[in-house]
mmCIF file of C-alpha atoms in Angstrom:
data_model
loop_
_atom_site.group_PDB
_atom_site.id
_atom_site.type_symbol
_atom_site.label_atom_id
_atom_site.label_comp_id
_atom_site.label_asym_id
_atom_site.label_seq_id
_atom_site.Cartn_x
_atom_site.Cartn_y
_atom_site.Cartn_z
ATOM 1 C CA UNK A 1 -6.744 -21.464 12.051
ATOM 2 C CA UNK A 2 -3.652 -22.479 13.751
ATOM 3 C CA UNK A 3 -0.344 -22.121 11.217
ATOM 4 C CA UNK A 4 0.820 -25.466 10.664
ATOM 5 C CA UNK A 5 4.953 -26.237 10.587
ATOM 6 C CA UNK A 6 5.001 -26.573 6.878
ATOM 7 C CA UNK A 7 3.226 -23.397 6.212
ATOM 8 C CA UNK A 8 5.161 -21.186 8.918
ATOM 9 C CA UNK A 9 8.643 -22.901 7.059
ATOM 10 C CA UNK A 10 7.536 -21.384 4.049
ATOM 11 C CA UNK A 11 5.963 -18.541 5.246
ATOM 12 C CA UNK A 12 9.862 -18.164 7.183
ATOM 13 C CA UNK A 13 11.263 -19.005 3.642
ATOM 14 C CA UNK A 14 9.624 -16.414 1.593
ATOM 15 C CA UNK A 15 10.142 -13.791 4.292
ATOM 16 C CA UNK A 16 13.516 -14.101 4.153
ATOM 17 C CA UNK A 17 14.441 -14.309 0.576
ATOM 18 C CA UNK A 18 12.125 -11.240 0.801
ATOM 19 C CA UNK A 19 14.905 -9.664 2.883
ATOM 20 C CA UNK A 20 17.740 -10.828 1.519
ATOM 21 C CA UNK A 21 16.694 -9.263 -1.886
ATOM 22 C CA UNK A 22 15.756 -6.147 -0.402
ATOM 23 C CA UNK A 23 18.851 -5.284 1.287
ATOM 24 C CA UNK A 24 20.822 -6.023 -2.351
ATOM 25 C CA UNK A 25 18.200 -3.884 -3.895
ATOM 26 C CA UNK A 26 18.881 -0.900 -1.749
ATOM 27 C CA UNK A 27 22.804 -1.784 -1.615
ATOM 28 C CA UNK A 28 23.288 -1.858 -5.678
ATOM 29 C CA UNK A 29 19.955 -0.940 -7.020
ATOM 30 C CA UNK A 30 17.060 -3.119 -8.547
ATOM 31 C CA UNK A 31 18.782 -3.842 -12.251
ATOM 32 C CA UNK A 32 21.991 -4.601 -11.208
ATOM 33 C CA UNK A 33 20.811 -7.233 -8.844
ATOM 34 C CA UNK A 34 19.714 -10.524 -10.659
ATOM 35 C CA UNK A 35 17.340 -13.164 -9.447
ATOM 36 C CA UNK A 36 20.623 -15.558 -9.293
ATOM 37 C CA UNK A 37 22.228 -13.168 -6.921
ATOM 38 C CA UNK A 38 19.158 -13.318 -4.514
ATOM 39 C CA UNK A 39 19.358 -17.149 -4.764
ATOM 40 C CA UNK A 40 23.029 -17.245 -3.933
ATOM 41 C CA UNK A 41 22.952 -15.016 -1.174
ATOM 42 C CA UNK A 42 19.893 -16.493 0.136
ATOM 43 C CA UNK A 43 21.176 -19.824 -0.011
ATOM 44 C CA UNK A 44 18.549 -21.497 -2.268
ATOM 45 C CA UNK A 45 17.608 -22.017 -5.514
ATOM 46 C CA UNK A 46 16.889 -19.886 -8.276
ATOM 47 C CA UNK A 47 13.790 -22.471 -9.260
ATOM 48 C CA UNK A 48 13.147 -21.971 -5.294
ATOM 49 C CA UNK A 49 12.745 -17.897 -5.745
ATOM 50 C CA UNK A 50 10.741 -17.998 -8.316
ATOM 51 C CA UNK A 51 8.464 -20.631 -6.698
ATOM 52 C CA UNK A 52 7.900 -17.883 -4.243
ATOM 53 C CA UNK A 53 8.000 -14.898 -6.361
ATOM 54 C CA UNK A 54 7.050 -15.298 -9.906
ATOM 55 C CA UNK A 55 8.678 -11.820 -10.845
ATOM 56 C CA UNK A 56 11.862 -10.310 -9.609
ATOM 57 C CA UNK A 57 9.239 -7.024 -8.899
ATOM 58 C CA UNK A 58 7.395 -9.155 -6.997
ATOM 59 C CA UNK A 59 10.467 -9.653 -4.213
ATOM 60 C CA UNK A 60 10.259 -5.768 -4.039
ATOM 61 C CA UNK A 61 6.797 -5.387 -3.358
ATOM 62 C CA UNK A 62 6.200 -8.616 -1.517
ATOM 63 C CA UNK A 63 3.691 -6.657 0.824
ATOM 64 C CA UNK A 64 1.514 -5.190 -2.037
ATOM 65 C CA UNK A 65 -1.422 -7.795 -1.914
ATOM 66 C CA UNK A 66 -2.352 -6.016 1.737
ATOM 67 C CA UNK A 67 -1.793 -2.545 0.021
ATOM 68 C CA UNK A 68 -4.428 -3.321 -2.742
ATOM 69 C CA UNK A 69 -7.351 -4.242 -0.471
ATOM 70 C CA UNK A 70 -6.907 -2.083 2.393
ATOM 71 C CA UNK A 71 -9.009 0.861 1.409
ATOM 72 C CA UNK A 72 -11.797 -2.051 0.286
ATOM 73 C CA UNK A 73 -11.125 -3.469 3.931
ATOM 74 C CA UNK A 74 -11.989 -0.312 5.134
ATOM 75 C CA UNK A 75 -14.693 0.657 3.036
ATOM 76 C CA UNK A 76 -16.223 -2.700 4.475
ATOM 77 C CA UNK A 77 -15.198 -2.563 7.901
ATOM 78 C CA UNK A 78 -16.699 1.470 8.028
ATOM 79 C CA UNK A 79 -18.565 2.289 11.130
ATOM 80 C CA UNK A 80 -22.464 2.513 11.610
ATOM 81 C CA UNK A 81 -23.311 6.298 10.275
ATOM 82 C CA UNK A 82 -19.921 6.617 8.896
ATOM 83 C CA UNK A 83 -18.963 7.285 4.770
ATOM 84 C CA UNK A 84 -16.682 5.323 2.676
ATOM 85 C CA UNK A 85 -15.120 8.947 2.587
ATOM 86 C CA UNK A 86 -14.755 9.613 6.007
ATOM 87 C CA UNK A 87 -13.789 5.718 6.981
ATOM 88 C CA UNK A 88 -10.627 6.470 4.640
ATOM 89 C CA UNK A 89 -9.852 9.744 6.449
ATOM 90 C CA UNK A 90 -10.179 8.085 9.366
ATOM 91 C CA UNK A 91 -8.134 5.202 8.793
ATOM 92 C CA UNK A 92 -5.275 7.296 7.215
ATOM 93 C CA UNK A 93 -5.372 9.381 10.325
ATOM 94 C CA UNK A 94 -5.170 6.714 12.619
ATOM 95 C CA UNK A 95 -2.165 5.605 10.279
ATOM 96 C CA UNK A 96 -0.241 8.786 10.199
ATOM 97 C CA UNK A 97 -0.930 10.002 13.432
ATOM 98 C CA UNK A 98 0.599 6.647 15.091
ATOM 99 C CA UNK A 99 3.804 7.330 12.533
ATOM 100 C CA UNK A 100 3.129 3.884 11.208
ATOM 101 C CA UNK A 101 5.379 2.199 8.405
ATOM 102 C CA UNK A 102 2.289 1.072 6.503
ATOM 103 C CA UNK A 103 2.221 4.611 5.260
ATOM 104 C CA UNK A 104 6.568 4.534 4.978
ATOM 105 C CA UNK A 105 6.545 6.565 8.132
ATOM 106 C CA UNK A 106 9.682 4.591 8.763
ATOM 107 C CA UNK A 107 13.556 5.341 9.363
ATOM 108 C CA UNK A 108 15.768 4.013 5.731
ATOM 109 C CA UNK A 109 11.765 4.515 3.739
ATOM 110 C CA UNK A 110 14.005 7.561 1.566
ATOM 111 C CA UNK A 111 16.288 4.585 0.262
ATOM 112 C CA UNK A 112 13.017 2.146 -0.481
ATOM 113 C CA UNK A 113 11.853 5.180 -2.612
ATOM 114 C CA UNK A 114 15.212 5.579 -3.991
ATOM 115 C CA UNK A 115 14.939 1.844 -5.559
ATOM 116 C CA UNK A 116 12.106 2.639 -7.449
ATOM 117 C CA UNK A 117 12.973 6.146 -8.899
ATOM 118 C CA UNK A 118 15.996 4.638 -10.309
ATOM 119 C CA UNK A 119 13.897 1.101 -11.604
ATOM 120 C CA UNK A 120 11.785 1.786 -14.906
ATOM 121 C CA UNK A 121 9.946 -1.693 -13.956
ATOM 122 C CA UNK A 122 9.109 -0.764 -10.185
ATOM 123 C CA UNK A 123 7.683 2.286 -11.462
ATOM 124 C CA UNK A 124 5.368 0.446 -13.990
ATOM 125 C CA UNK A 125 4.752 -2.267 -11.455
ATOM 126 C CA UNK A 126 3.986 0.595 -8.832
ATOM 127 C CA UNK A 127 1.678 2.916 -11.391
ATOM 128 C CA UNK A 128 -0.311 -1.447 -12.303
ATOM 129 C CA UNK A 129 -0.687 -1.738 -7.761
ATOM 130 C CA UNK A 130 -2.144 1.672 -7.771
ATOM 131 C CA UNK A 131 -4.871 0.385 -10.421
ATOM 132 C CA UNK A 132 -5.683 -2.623 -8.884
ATOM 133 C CA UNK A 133 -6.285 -0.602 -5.520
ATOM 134 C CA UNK A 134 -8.612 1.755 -7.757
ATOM 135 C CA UNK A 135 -10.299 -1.526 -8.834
ATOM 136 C CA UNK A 136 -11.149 -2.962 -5.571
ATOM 137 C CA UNK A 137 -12.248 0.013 -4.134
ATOM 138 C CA UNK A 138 -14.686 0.656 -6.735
ATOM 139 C CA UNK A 139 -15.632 -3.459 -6.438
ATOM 140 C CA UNK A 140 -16.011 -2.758 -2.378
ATOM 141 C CA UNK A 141 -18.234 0.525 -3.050
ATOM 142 C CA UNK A 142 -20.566 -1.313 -5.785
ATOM 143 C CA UNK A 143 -20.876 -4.364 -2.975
ATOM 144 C CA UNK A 144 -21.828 -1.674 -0.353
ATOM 145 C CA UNK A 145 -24.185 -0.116 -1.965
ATOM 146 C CA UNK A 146 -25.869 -2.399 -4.993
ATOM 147 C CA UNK A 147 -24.868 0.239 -7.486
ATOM 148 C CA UNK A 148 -25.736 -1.299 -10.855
ATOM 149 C CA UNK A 149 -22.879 -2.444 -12.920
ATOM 150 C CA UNK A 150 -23.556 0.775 -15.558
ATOM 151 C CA UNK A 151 -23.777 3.365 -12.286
ATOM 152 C CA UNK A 152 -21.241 5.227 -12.528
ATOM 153 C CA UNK A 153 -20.851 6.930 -8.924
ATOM 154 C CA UNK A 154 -18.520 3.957 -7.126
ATOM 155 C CA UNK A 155 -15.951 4.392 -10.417
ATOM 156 C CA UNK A 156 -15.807 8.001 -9.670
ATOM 157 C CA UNK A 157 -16.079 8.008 -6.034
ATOM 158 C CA UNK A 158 -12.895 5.143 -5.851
ATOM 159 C CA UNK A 159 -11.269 7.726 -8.097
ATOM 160 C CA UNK A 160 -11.460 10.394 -5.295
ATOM 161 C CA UNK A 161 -10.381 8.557 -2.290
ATOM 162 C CA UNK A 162 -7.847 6.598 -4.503
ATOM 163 C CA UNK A 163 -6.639 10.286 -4.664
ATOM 164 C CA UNK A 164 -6.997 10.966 -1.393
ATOM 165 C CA UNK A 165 -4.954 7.887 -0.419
ATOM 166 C CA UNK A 166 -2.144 8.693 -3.465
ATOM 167 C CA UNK A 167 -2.007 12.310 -2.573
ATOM 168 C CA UNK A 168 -0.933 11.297 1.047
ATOM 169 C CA UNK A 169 1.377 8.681 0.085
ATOM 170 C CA UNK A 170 2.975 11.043 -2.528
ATOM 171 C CA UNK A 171 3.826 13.528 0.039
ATOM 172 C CA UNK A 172 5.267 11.208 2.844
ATOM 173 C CA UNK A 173 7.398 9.769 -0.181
ATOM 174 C CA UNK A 174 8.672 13.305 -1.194
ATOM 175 C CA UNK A 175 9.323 14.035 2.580
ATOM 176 C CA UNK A 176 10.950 10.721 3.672
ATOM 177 C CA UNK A 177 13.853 10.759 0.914
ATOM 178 C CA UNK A 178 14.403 14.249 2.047
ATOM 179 C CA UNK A 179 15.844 12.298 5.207
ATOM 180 C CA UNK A 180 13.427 14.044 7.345
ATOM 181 C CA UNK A 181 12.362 12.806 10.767
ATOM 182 C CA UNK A 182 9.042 10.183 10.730
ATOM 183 C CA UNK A 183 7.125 12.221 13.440
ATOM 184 C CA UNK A 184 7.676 15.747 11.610
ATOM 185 C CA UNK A 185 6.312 14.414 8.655
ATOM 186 C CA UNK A 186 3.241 12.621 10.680
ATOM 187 C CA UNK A 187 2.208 16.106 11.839
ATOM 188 C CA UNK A 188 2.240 18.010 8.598
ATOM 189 C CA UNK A 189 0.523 15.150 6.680
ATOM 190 C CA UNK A 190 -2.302 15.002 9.582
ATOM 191 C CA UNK A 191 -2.581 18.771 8.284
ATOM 192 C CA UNK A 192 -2.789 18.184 4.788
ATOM 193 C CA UNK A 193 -5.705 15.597 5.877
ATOM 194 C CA UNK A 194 -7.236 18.825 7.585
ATOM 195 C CA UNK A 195 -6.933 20.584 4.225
ATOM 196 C CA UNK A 196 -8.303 17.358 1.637
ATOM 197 C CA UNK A 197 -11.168 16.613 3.415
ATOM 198 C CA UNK A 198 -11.961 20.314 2.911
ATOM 199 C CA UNK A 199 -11.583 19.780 -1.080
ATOM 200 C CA UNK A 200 -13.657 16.730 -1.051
ATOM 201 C CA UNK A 201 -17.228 17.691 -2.165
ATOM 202 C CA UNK A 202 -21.031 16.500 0.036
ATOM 203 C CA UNK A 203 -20.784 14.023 -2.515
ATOM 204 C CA UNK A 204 -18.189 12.292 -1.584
ATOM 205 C CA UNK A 205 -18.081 12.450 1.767
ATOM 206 C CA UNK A 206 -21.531 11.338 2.187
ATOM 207 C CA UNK A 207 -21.628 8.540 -0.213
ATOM 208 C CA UNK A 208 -21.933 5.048 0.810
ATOM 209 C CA UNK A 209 -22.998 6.033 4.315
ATOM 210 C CA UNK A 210 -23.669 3.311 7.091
ATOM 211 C CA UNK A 211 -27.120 2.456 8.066
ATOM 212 C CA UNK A 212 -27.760 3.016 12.214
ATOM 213 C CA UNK A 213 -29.923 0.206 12.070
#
């Protein structure tokens, strides 16, 4: 559907007071910033923020809602013959390997990660995103596969490629606020893929296989 003027306006709006509030997060750090700050500077409201963002995490990780249904997406979107296993490899290869800032392969990613070692509630907010991907991964894996509601395989199966996908992350993290350069890190992490798909069991990485038909 074509975007209409009224929702690209606020689709403009929220981007920006996105923006704004990042930049004063990285400058002075996510307490010391308040919600009437990001208002000011963004030239609106503070009733006009929160219309947008009910929580001041939520300007932080105004990108999360495509981070907590992109392994499900993939899970879904998995090739004919292919695992749930090896569609996340895949994916996170493709990823890495194009040094893409969906995995904070990015240039200024070591001051993002700054803002949340130093923020208690980004942490917490972080740690509640990471369950809610665990939760629709398992929801995509029972959906693929009719698993019965008491089966227990897509629970522990979204527990191994949520650490697949955490281990990854975790490391590119670490690297990045080292200050090291994006493509370095893309080529060691496309290693450490080498090495994780050795540690994941024939379970795993033939579960929830693609009919050919």
């Amino acid at each position: 559907m074509t975007e209409g003027l009224r929702e690209r306006k606020k689709r403009q709006t929220r981007q920006y007071i996105s923006d704004v509030a990042t930049g004063l997060f990285v400058e002075r750090g996510f307490d010391s910033v308040t919600v009437a700050e990001i208002a000011e500077a963004a030239d609106v409201s503070v009733n006009t923020v929160y219309n947008y963002f009910p929580a001041k995490e939520d300007l932080f990780f105004d990108r999360s809602a495509g981070l907590v249904d992109r392994m499900g997406r993939w899970v879904r979107g998995r090739n004919k013959g292919e695992s749930a296993a090896a569609a996340v490899l895949r994916e996170l290869r493709e990823e890495v390997e194009a040094v893409s800032p969906r995995v904070g392969l990015i240039p200024g990613y070591a001051a993002f990660m700054r803002v949340i070692e130093n923020a208690p509630g980004l942490r917490s907010r972080l740690w509640a995103i990471g369950q809610e991907v665990q939760a629709n991964l398992e929801e995509a894996l029972r959906e693929e596969t009719g698993a019965a509601d008491e089966d227990p395989m897509p629970h522990l199966i979204a527990g191994q490629l949520g650490w697949v996908h955490s281990c990854v992350m975790g490391v590119i993290g670490r690297e990045m606020v080292k200050g090291r350069n994006p493509r370095e890190v893309s080529r060691e992490v496309l290693v450490l893929l080498d090495d994780i798909e050795e540690l994941l069991g024939e379970k795993v990485l033939n579960y929830a296989v693609r009919g050919t038909e």
